[in-house]
Coordinates of C-alpha atoms and ligand atoms in Angstrom, one line a residue:
M1 CA 86.1 70.9 20.4
P2 CA 88.1 67.6 20.2
H3 CA 86.2 64.7 18.8
S4 CA 88.5 61.7 18.9
T5 CA 90.7 59.7 21.1
V6 CA 93.2 60.0 18.2
P7 CA 95.9 62.6 18.8
D8 CA 95.2 65.7 16.7
G9 CA 98.4 67.7 16.1
S10 CA 96.5 70.8 15.0
W11 CA 95.7 71.5 18.7
W12 CA 99.3 71.9 19.7
L13 CA 99.3 75.4 18.1
A14 CA 96.2 76.4 20.1
A15 CA 97.7 75.0 23.3
L16 CA 100.9 76.9 22.7
G17 CA 99.0 80.2 22.1
L18 CA 97.0 79.8 25.3
L19 CA 100.2 79.0 27.2
V20 CA 101.9 82.0 25.9
L21 CA 98.8 84.2 26.9
M22 CA 98.9 82.6 30.3
V23 CA 102.6 83.4 30.8
L24 CA 102.0 87.0 29.6
A25 CA 99.1 87.5 32.0
G26 CA 101.2 86.1 34.8
A27 CA 104.0 88.4 34.0
V28 CA 101.8 91.5 33.9
A29 CA 100.1 90.5 37.2
S30 CA 103.4 90.0 39.0
S31 CA 105.0 93.2 37.5
G32 CA 103.3 95.5 40.0
P33 CA 100.1 96.2 41.8
S34 CA 97.2 95.3 39.6
E35 CA 93.5 94.3 39.7
H36 CA 92.7 91.0 41.4
W37 CA 91.1 89.6 38.2
L38 CA 94.4 89.9 36.4
H39 CA 95.9 87.6 39.0
T40 CA 93.3 85.0 38.4
L41 CA 93.5 85.2 34.6
A42 CA 96.8 83.2 34.3
P43 CA 95.6 80.1 36.2
L44 CA 92.2 80.3 34.4
L45 CA 93.9 80.3 31.0
L46 CA 95.7 77.1 32.0
I47 CA 92.3 75.3 31.9
P48 CA 91.6 75.8 28.2
A49 CA 95.3 75.3 27.5
V50 CA 95.2 71.9 29.2
Q51 CA 92.1 71.0 27.1
A52 CA 94.0 71.9 23.9
L53 CA 97.0 69.9 25.1
R54 CA 94.6 66.9 25.7
A55 CA 93.1 67.2 22.3
A56 CA 96.5 67.3 20.7
D57 CA 97.6 64.3 22.8
G58 CA 94.5 62.1 22.3
N59 CA 91.9 63.5 24.8
A60 CA 90.7 60.7 27.2
L61 CA 94.0 58.9 26.9
S62 CA 96.2 62.0 27.5
G63 CA 98.0 62.4 30.8
F64 CA 97.8 66.2 30.5
A65 CA 94.4 66.1 32.4
Y66 CA 96.3 66.0 35.7
M67 CA 97.7 69.5 34.9
L68 CA 94.1 70.6 35.8
L69 CA 95.1 70.3 39.4
L70 CA 97.5 73.3 39.1
P71 CA 94.9 76.1 38.8
T72 CA 92.8 74.6 41.6
I73 CA 95.9 74.4 43.9
W74 CA 97.0 77.8 42.9
F75 CA 93.6 79.3 43.8
A76 CA 93.5 77.2 47.0
L77 CA 96.8 78.8 48.0
Y78 CA 96.4 82.3 46.8
G79 CA 92.8 82.9 45.7
R80 CA 89.3 83.0 47.2
L81 CA 87.0 80.1 47.8
R82 CA 84.7 81.0 44.7
E83 CA 87.8 80.9 42.5
V84 CA 88.7 77.5 43.8
A85 CA 85.1 76.4 43.0
L86 CA 85.4 78.0 39.5
S87 CA 88.7 76.1 38.8
I88 CA 87.0 72.8 39.9
L89 CA 84.1 73.5 37.7
G90 CA 86.3 74.4 34.7
G91 CA 88.5 71.3 35.2
S92 CA 85.4 69.1 35.5
L93 CA 83.9 70.5 32.3
V94 CA 87.2 69.9 30.4
V95 CA 87.2 66.2 31.3
I96 CA 83.4 65.6 31.0
L97 CA 82.3 67.7 28.1
P98 CA 84.1 65.6 25.5
L99 CA 82.6 62.5 27.0
I100 CA 79.1 63.9 26.8
L101 CA 79.4 65.6 23.4
I102 CA 81.3 62.9 21.6
G103 CA 80.4 59.9 23.8
A104 CA 81.1 56.1 23.2
P105 CA 82.4 54.3 21.2
R106 CA 85.0 56.9 20.5
Y107 CA 85.4 57.3 24.2
P108 CA 85.7 54.1 26.1
A109 CA 84.4 53.6 29.7
V110 CA 87.8 54.1 31.0
G111 CA 87.4 57.7 30.0
W112 CA 84.4 58.2 32.4
R113 CA 86.4 56.6 35.2
G114 CA 89.4 58.8 34.7
A115 CA 87.1 61.9 34.5
A116 CA 85.3 60.9 37.7
L117 CA 88.6 60.3 39.5
L118 CA 90.0 63.7 38.5
I119 CA 86.8 65.5 39.5
I120 CA 87.0 63.8 43.0
V121 CA 90.7 64.8 43.4
L122 CA 90.0 68.4 42.3
A123 CA 86.9 68.7 44.6
T124 CA 88.9 67.3 47.6
V125 CA 92.3 68.9 47.2
G126 CA 90.9 72.4 46.3
P127 CA 88.8 73.1 49.5
L128 CA 91.2 71.2 51.7
V129 CA 94.3 73.2 50.7
H130 CA 92.2 76.4 50.8
N131 CA 91.1 75.6 54.3
L132 CA 94.6 74.7 55.5
V133 CA 96.0 78.0 54.1
A134 CA 93.1 80.0 55.6
T135 CA 93.9 78.5 59.1
A136 CA 97.6 79.0 58.7
R137 CA 97.0 82.6 57.7
E138 CA 94.7 83.2 60.7
Q139 CA 97.3 81.8 63.0
T140 CA 100.0 83.9 61.5
M141 CA 97.7 87.0 61.9
T142 CA 97.0 86.2 65.6
A143 CA 100.8 85.8 66.2
E144 CA 101.5 89.0 64.4
L145 CA 98.8 90.8 66.4
S146 CA 100.0 89.5 69.7
S147 CA 103.6 90.4 68.8
A148 CA 102.5 93.9 67.8
R149 CA 100.6 94.3 71.0
F150 CA 103.6 93.1 73.0
R151 CA 105.8 95.6 71.2
A152 CA 103.3 98.4 71.8
V153 CA 103.1 97.6 75.6
F154 CA 106.8 97.0 75.8
D155 CA 107.7 100.2 74.0
D156 CA 105.2 102.5 75.7
A157 CA 105.7 101.2 79.2
P158 CA 106.4 104.1 81.6
V159 CA 109.2 101.9 83.3
G160 CA 112.4 100.8 81.6
M161 CA 112.1 97.4 79.9
A162 CA 114.6 95.1 78.2
L163 CA 115.1 91.5 77.0
T164 CA 118.2 89.5 77.2
P165 CA 119.1 85.8 76.5
E166 CA 118.4 83.4 79.3
H167 CA 121.9 83.2 80.6
V168 CA 123.5 86.6 81.1
R169 CA 127.1 87.4 81.4
A170 CA 129.1 90.6 81.8
D171 CA 129.5 90.9 78.1
S172 CA 125.9 90.1 77.2
S173 CA 123.8 92.9 75.9
F174 CA 120.1 93.6 75.6
F175 CA 118.5 92.5 72.4
L176 CA 115.4 94.6 72.9
V177 CA 115.1 97.8 75.0
N178 CA 112.2 100.3 75.4
T179 CA 112.1 104.1 75.2
A180 CA 111.9 104.6 78.9
L181 CA 115.0 102.6 79.5
C182 CA 116.8 104.6 76.8
A183 CA 115.7 107.9 78.4
M184 CA 116.8 106.6 81.9
L185 CA 120.3 105.8 80.7
G186 CA 120.6 108.7 78.2
R187 CA 121.2 106.5 75.2
D188 CA 119.4 105.6 72.0
H189 CA 118.0 102.1 71.2
A190 CA 120.8 101.0 68.9
E191 CA 123.5 102.3 71.2
L192 CA 122.0 100.7 74.3
M193 CA 121.5 97.3 72.6
S194 CA 125.2 97.3 71.4
L195 CA 126.6 97.9 74.9
P196 CA 127.6 94.9 77.2
L197 CA 126.0 95.0 80.6
R198 CA 129.3 95.7 82.3
A199 CA 129.3 99.1 80.5
I200 CA 126.0 100.2 82.0
C201 CA 126.2 98.9 85.5
E202 CA 128.5 100.1 88.3
H203 CA 131.3 97.7 88.7
D204 CA 130.5 96.8 92.3
D205 CA 126.9 96.0 91.5
L206 CA 127.6 93.9 88.4
P207 CA 127.8 90.6 90.3
T208 CA 124.4 91.2 91.9
L209 CA 122.9 91.7 88.5
L210 CA 124.5 88.6 87.1
I211 CA 124.1 86.2 90.0
D212 CA 120.4 87.0 90.5
A213 CA 119.8 86.8 86.8
A214 CA 121.4 83.4 86.7
D215 CA 118.8 82.0 88.9
T216 CA 116.1 82.1 86.3
E217 CA 113.5 79.9 87.9
R218 CA 112.3 82.4 90.5
S219 CA 111.4 86.0 89.7
A220 CA 113.7 88.3 91.5
Q221 CA 113.9 91.9 92.7
F222 CA 117.0 93.8 93.6
E223 CA 118.5 97.3 93.6
V224 CA 121.6 98.2 91.6
R225 CA 123.4 101.3 90.4
L226 CA 123.4 101.8 86.7
R227 CA 125.5 104.3 84.8
H228 CA 123.9 107.1 82.8
R229 CA 125.7 108.2 79.5
S230 CA 126.8 111.4 81.3
G231 CA 128.5 109.3 84.0
R232 CA 126.1 110.0 86.8
T233 CA 124.7 107.1 88.8
V234 CA 121.1 105.9 88.3
W235 CA 119.7 103.9 91.3
A236 CA 117.4 101.3 89.8
A237 CA 115.0 98.8 91.3
I238 CA 115.1 95.8 89.0
S239 CA 112.7 93.0 88.7
R240 CA 113.1 90.2 86.1
A241 CA 111.0 87.3 84.9
R242 CA 111.6 84.4 82.6
L243 CA 109.6 84.4 79.3
T244 CA 109.2 81.4 77.0
D245 CA 107.1 80.8 73.9
L246 CA 103.8 78.8 73.9
R247 CA 105.6 75.6 73.8
G248 CA 107.9 76.6 76.8
Q249 CA 110.8 77.0 74.4
S250 CA 113.2 79.9 73.6
P251 CA 113.5 81.2 77.1
Q252 CA 114.5 84.9 77.5
I253 CA 114.7 87.2 80.5
A254 CA 112.4 90.3 80.6
W255 CA 113.9 93.0 82.8
Q256 CA 111.8 95.8 84.4
V257 CA 113.9 98.7 85.5
Q258 CA 112.6 101.5 87.7
D259 CA 114.5 104.7 88.4
I260 CA 114.5 105.1 92.2
T261 CA 117.4 107.6 92.3
G262 CA 115.3 110.2 94.1
R263 CA 114.2 107.7 96.8
A264 CA 117.6 106.2 97.3
E265 CA 119.2 109.7 97.7
T266 CA 116.5 110.6 100.2
D267 CA 117.2 107.3 102.1
N268 CA 120.9 107.9 102.1
A269 CA 120.4 111.4 103.4
L270 CA 118.2 110.2 106.1
L271 CA 120.8 107.5 107.1
D272 CA 123.5 110.2 107.2
A273 CA 121.2 112.5 109.3
L274 CA 120.5 109.5 111.7
D275 CA 124.3 108.9 112.1
L276 CA 124.9 112.6 112.9
E277 CA 122.0 112.5 115.3
R278 CA 123.3 109.3 117.0
A279 CA 126.8 110.9 117.2
A280 CA 125.4 114.1 118.7
T281 CA 123.3 112.1 121.3
E282 CA 126.4 110.2 122.2
R283 CA 128.3 113.4 122.7
L284 CA 125.6 114.9 124.8
R285 CA 125.4 111.7 126.9
N286 CA 129.2 111.8 127.4
A287 CA 129.1 115.5 128.3
D288 CA 126.2 114.9 130.8
R289 CA 128.2 112.0 132.4
A290 CA 131.3 114.0 132.6
R291 CA 129.4 116.9 134.1
T292 CA 127.8 114.7 136.8
E293 CA 131.2 113.1 137.6
L294 CA 132.7 116.5 137.9
V295 CA 130.0 117.8 140.2
S296 CA 130.2 114.6 142.3
S297 CA 134.0 114.7 142.6
I298 CA 134.1 118.5 143.5
S299 CA 131.4 117.9 146.0
H300 CA 133.4 115.1 147.6
D301 CA 136.5 117.3 147.6
L302 CA 134.6 120.1 149.3
R303 CA 133.1 117.9 152.0
T304 CA 136.3 117.2 154.0
P305 CA 137.4 120.9 154.5
L306 CA 133.7 121.8 155.0
T307 CA 133.2 119.3 157.8
A308 CA 136.4 120.5 159.5
A309 CA 135.5 124.2 159.2
L310 CA 131.9 123.4 160.5
G311 CA 133.4 121.6 163.5
Y312 CA 135.7 124.4 164.4
A313 CA 133.0 127.0 163.9
E314 CA 130.6 125.1 166.2
M315 CA 133.4 124.7 168.8
L316 CA 134.1 128.4 168.6
A317 CA 130.4 129.2 169.0
D318 CA 130.0 126.8 171.9
G319 CA 133.0 128.4 173.7
D320 CA 135.0 125.2 173.6
M321 CA 138.1 127.2 172.4
G322 CA 137.9 129.9 175.0
A323 CA 135.3 132.5 176.0
L324 CA 134.1 134.8 173.3
S325 CA 132.3 138.1 173.5
A326 CA 128.6 137.9 172.7
Q327 CA 129.2 139.4 169.3
Q328 CA 132.0 137.0 168.5
S329 CA 129.9 134.0 169.5
A330 CA 127.0 135.2 167.5
T331 CA 129.3 135.6 164.5
A332 CA 130.7 132.1 165.1
A333 CA 127.1 130.8 165.2
T334 CA 126.3 132.4 161.9
I335 CA 129.4 131.0 160.4
A336 CA 128.4 127.5 161.7
R337 CA 124.8 127.9 160.3
S338 CA 126.1 129.0 156.9
L339 CA 128.6 126.1 156.8
T340 CA 125.8 123.7 157.8
K341 CA 123.7 125.0 154.8
L342 CA 126.8 124.7 152.5
S343 CA 127.3 121.2 153.8
T344 CA 123.6 120.3 153.1
I345 CA 124.0 121.5 149.5
V346 CA 127.2 119.6 149.0
G347 CA 125.6 116.5 150.5
E348 CA 122.7 116.8 148.0
L349 CA 125.0 117.2 145.1
V350 CA 127.0 114.1 146.1
N351 CA 123.8 112.0 146.4
L352 CA 122.1 113.3 143.3
P353 CA 121.3 110.3 141.2
V354 CA 123.4 110.2 138.0
G355 CA 121.3 110.8 134.9
S356 CA 117.6 110.6 135.1
D357 CA 117.1 107.9 132.6
E358 CA 119.3 105.2 134.1
R359 CA 118.0 102.4 136.3
A360 CA 118.6 102.4 140.1
V361 CA 122.0 100.8 141.1
S362 CA 120.6 98.4 143.6
V363 CA 117.6 96.4 142.3
Q364 CA 115.6 94.2 144.7
P365 CA 112.1 93.6 145.7
V366 CA 111.0 96.5 148.0
D367 CA 108.3 96.4 150.6
L368 CA 106.8 99.9 150.0
H369 CA 104.6 99.7 153.1
L370 CA 107.7 99.5 155.2
V371 CA 109.6 102.2 153.3
L372 CA 106.7 104.6 153.7
E373 CA 106.5 103.9 157.5
D374 CA 110.3 104.5 157.9
S375 CA 110.0 107.8 155.9
L376 CA 107.1 108.9 158.1
H377 CA 109.1 108.3 161.2
M378 CA 111.8 110.6 159.9
V379 CA 109.5 113.6 159.5
A380 CA 107.1 112.9 162.3
I381 CA 109.1 114.9 164.9
Q382 CA 109.5 117.8 162.5
S383 CA 105.7 117.8 161.9
A384 CA 104.9 117.5 165.6
L385 CA 107.3 120.4 166.4
R386 CA 105.2 122.6 164.1
D387 CA 102.0 121.3 165.8
Q388 CA 100.6 120.0 162.6
Q389 CA 98.0 117.3 162.1
L390 CA 99.7 114.3 160.3
T391 CA 97.1 111.8 159.0
V392 CA 98.4 108.6 157.5
T393 CA 96.4 105.9 155.6
N394 CA 98.9 103.3 154.5
N395 CA 97.2 100.5 152.5
L396 CA 100.3 99.2 150.9
Q397 CA 100.6 96.0 152.9
S398 CA 101.3 93.7 150.0
A399 CA 102.7 96.2 147.6
R400 CA 106.2 95.2 146.3
V401 CA 108.1 97.3 143.8
E402 CA 111.4 96.5 142.2
G403 CA 114.1 98.9 143.1
D404 CA 116.4 100.5 145.7
P405 CA 114.8 100.9 149.2
V406 CA 117.3 103.6 150.2
L407 CA 116.6 105.8 147.1
L408 CA 112.8 105.3 147.5
E409 CA 112.9 106.3 151.2
R410 CA 114.9 109.3 150.2
A411 CA 112.3 110.4 147.7
L412 CA 109.4 109.9 150.2
V413 CA 111.4 111.8 152.9
N414 CA 111.9 114.7 150.5
L415 CA 108.2 114.9 149.6
L416 CA 107.1 114.6 153.2
S417 CA 109.6 117.1 154.6
N418 CA 108.5 119.5 151.9
A419 CA 104.9 119.1 152.9
V420 CA 105.8 119.8 156.6
K421 CA 108.2 122.6 155.7
Y422 CA 105.9 124.5 153.4
T423 CA 102.8 124.1 155.7
P424 CA 102.4 126.6 158.4
V425 CA 102.2 125.8 162.2
H426 CA 98.8 124.1 163.0
G427 CA 98.4 123.1 159.4
S428 CA 97.6 119.5 158.2
V429 CA 99.5 117.0 156.2
A430 CA 97.7 113.9 154.9
V431 CA 99.4 110.8 153.5
A432 CA 97.3 108.2 151.6
A433 CA 98.7 105.2 150.0
H434 CA 97.2 102.2 148.1
A435 CA 97.9 99.9 145.2
D436 CA 95.8 99.2 142.2
A437 CA 96.3 96.3 139.7
S438 CA 99.6 97.7 138.4
H439 CA 100.8 100.5 140.5
A440 CA 101.4 101.7 144.1
I441 CA 100.0 105.2 144.5
I442 CA 101.2 107.5 147.3
S443 CA 99.6 110.9 147.7
I444 CA 100.9 113.6 150.0
S445 CA 98.6 116.6 150.6
D446 CA 99.1 119.6 152.7
T447 CA 97.3 122.7 153.6
G448 CA 100.3 124.9 153.0
E449 CA 101.1 127.9 150.9
G450 CA 100.5 126.1 147.5
I451 CA 102.5 126.5 144.3
S452 CA 101.6 128.8 141.4
A453 CA 101.0 127.3 137.9
D454 CA 104.3 128.7 136.5
D455 CA 106.2 127.3 139.5
Q456 CA 104.7 123.9 139.1
L457 CA 106.3 123.7 135.7
R458 CA 109.8 124.3 137.2
I459 CA 109.9 123.0 140.8
F460 CA 111.4 119.6 139.5
D461 CA 114.4 121.4 137.9
R462 CA 117.6 121.3 139.8
F463 CA 118.1 124.3 142.1
Y464 CA 114.8 125.9 141.3
R465 CA 113.0 127.4 144.3
A466 CA 109.8 129.3 144.1
P467 CA 110.3 133.0 144.8
R468 CA 109.1 133.9 148.3
D469 CA 108.6 136.7 150.7
E470 CA 112.0 137.4 152.3
H471 CA 110.3 137.8 155.7
H472 CA 109.3 134.2 155.7
P473 CA 112.4 132.3 154.5
V474 CA 112.4 128.5 154.3
N475 CA 115.6 126.6 154.3
G476 CA 116.3 124.5 151.1
T477 CA 118.6 123.9 148.2
G478 CA 116.2 123.5 145.4
L479 CA 117.4 120.0 144.8
G480 CA 114.9 117.9 146.7
L481 CA 112.2 117.6 144.0
A482 CA 114.8 117.1 141.3
I483 CA 116.1 114.1 143.3
V484 CA 112.5 112.8 143.7
K485 CA 111.9 113.1 140.0
A486 CA 115.2 111.3 139.2
I487 CA 114.5 108.5 141.6
T488 CA 110.9 108.0 140.4
T489 CA 112.0 107.9 136.7
Q490 CA 114.7 105.4 137.6
H491 CA 112.0 103.2 139.1
G492 CA 109.7 103.5 136.0
G493 CA 107.2 105.7 137.9
T494 CA 105.8 109.2 137.7
I495 CA 105.5 112.1 140.1
T496 CA 102.8 114.8 139.6
V497 CA 101.7 117.9 141.5
R498 CA 98.3 119.6 141.9
S499 CA 98.1 122.8 143.7
D500 CA 96.4 126.2 144.1
P501 CA 98.3 129.0 145.7
G502 CA 97.0 129.5 149.3
Q503 CA 95.1 126.2 149.1
G504 CA 97.8 123.6 149.7
S505 CA 99.4 121.1 147.4
V506 CA 99.0 117.4 146.5
F507 CA 102.0 115.4 145.3
V508 CA 101.2 112.0 143.8
L509 CA 103.9 109.3 143.3
R510 CA 103.0 106.4 141.2
L511 CA 105.4 103.3 141.1
P512 CA 104.9 100.1 139.0
L513 CA 104.3 97.0 141.1
Q514 CA 106.7 94.2 140.9
Ligands
ADP1 P1 113.7 123.1 148.4 O1 112.6 122.6 149.2 O2 115.1 122.7 149.0 O3 113.6 124.5 148.1 P2 112.7 121.3 146.5 O4 113.2 120.9 145.2 O5 112.3 120.3 147.4 O6 113.7 122.4 147.1 O7 111.4 122.1 146.1 C1 111.5 123.2 145.1 C2 110.5 124.2 145.4 O8 109.2 123.7 145.3 C3 110.5 124.7 146.8 O9 111.5 125.8 146.9 C4 109.1 125.2 146.9 O10 109.0 126.5 146.5 C5 108.3 124.3 146.1 N1 107.6 123.3 146.9 C6 108.1 122.0 147.1 N2 107.2 121.4 147.8 C7 106.2 122.2 148.2 C8 105.0 122.1 149.0 N3 104.6 121.0 149.6 N4 104.2 123.3 149.1 C9 104.6 124.4 148.6 N5 105.7 124.6 147.8 C10 106.5 123.5 147.6

């Protein structure tokens, strides 16, 4: 133990020995994995070494005392709190013990002050540095943990993910990619990160990728075609977001890439199918138009010679061209009847509305009350001749529909003359018409022969006539109801039939009010 403020050279040797020991302990500790106590040995040995140096240098007057800070700082940086405390205690003993054991006058008062100051510095610096280091270590661990979590989420994400610098160009490349993106593009991580964007994006879609990416303030979504290693196209839905660190610095772009090849191919196939269907519909429409025009023009061409033939046949039958035998005039009359029938068919063909889905040619407000009255006039005589009871309840005084009065009258006359035609002598025909809030409703009932369920499905087809007993023929072309249906549809209305064979029929016409 030192006993004087006078330097004592014999302590140099002890100090040197302790310092050598300290260096050796430090070397062993840092040479490989070793026990914790071995790591604490070197700084602990510095404490007696400092005491030896002080004794050699004159104890209280020696500046070596401040070397006692070193073990405390070392433990604060790398050791545990109790080792910090141990180094403070050791340092304090080194400066205090000589004062206590030897005391004044060999130790002047300045020795106490120096010792107290050193102890205060040790007790302050040690815990403070230790605390700072612990906080820094905790923050580092938190940052490492969140970085590890991010990596795990990023790498295990089921969709493709990648990071790029904030400003992307055609020759930029990803600096981080995940497994899903590698699988999607058939490349490994290193290869994908070494390729410029232009190498993995279809040429035409590259501007979309870059322009949208340049606008980094908004998050964006778009679809582009990427290129698989094999050369096949991968349709991808891409969304991207801007990432920054906690201080809003070091911006990067995070890309999320979803493979939508299956969906895109289905969409394209659907679009192709739609185009095909549109073309087919257009072809059908053209064919229908051509067919209707053909029928109309043939009918027109037939009309002129037919009218002439009919005129001559009637003149022949009437004897205007000289007297005929009874057989000759009967034959001429048959020819005239057949020509009349033919002429009726041609007339119906010419007047058949073109295409059931097109609107009427002339559109004007139509007073349906008046149209019904006019139509009834046309069939009244026919009905009277058959001695039928014709009952009319026309409550359509204020009913106006939008359409063509001529066509509407034609539809009504067809329905009414059918009712009269297919109802036997002495039968009844009843017409009832009214309007509700949105429609005019005209029903035409008869007590005629009725229509079978099968025939009800077909009577609105062109040229369809229900099969009938050849002993009771009824004139007709099978076009009347087809015309009614076409006109009704053109006016946005509906025509329906209810009937029981032998019990008569009810036709109901509904037309939207103006
Ligand atoms: P047409 O009367 O010239 O034969 P339509 O198209 O007017 O042609 O009628 C088609 C078929 O519907 C008729 O042949 C007939 O069998 C049946 N039909 C139409 N109206 C009635 C009715 N009121 N009663 C019974 N059958 C009818």
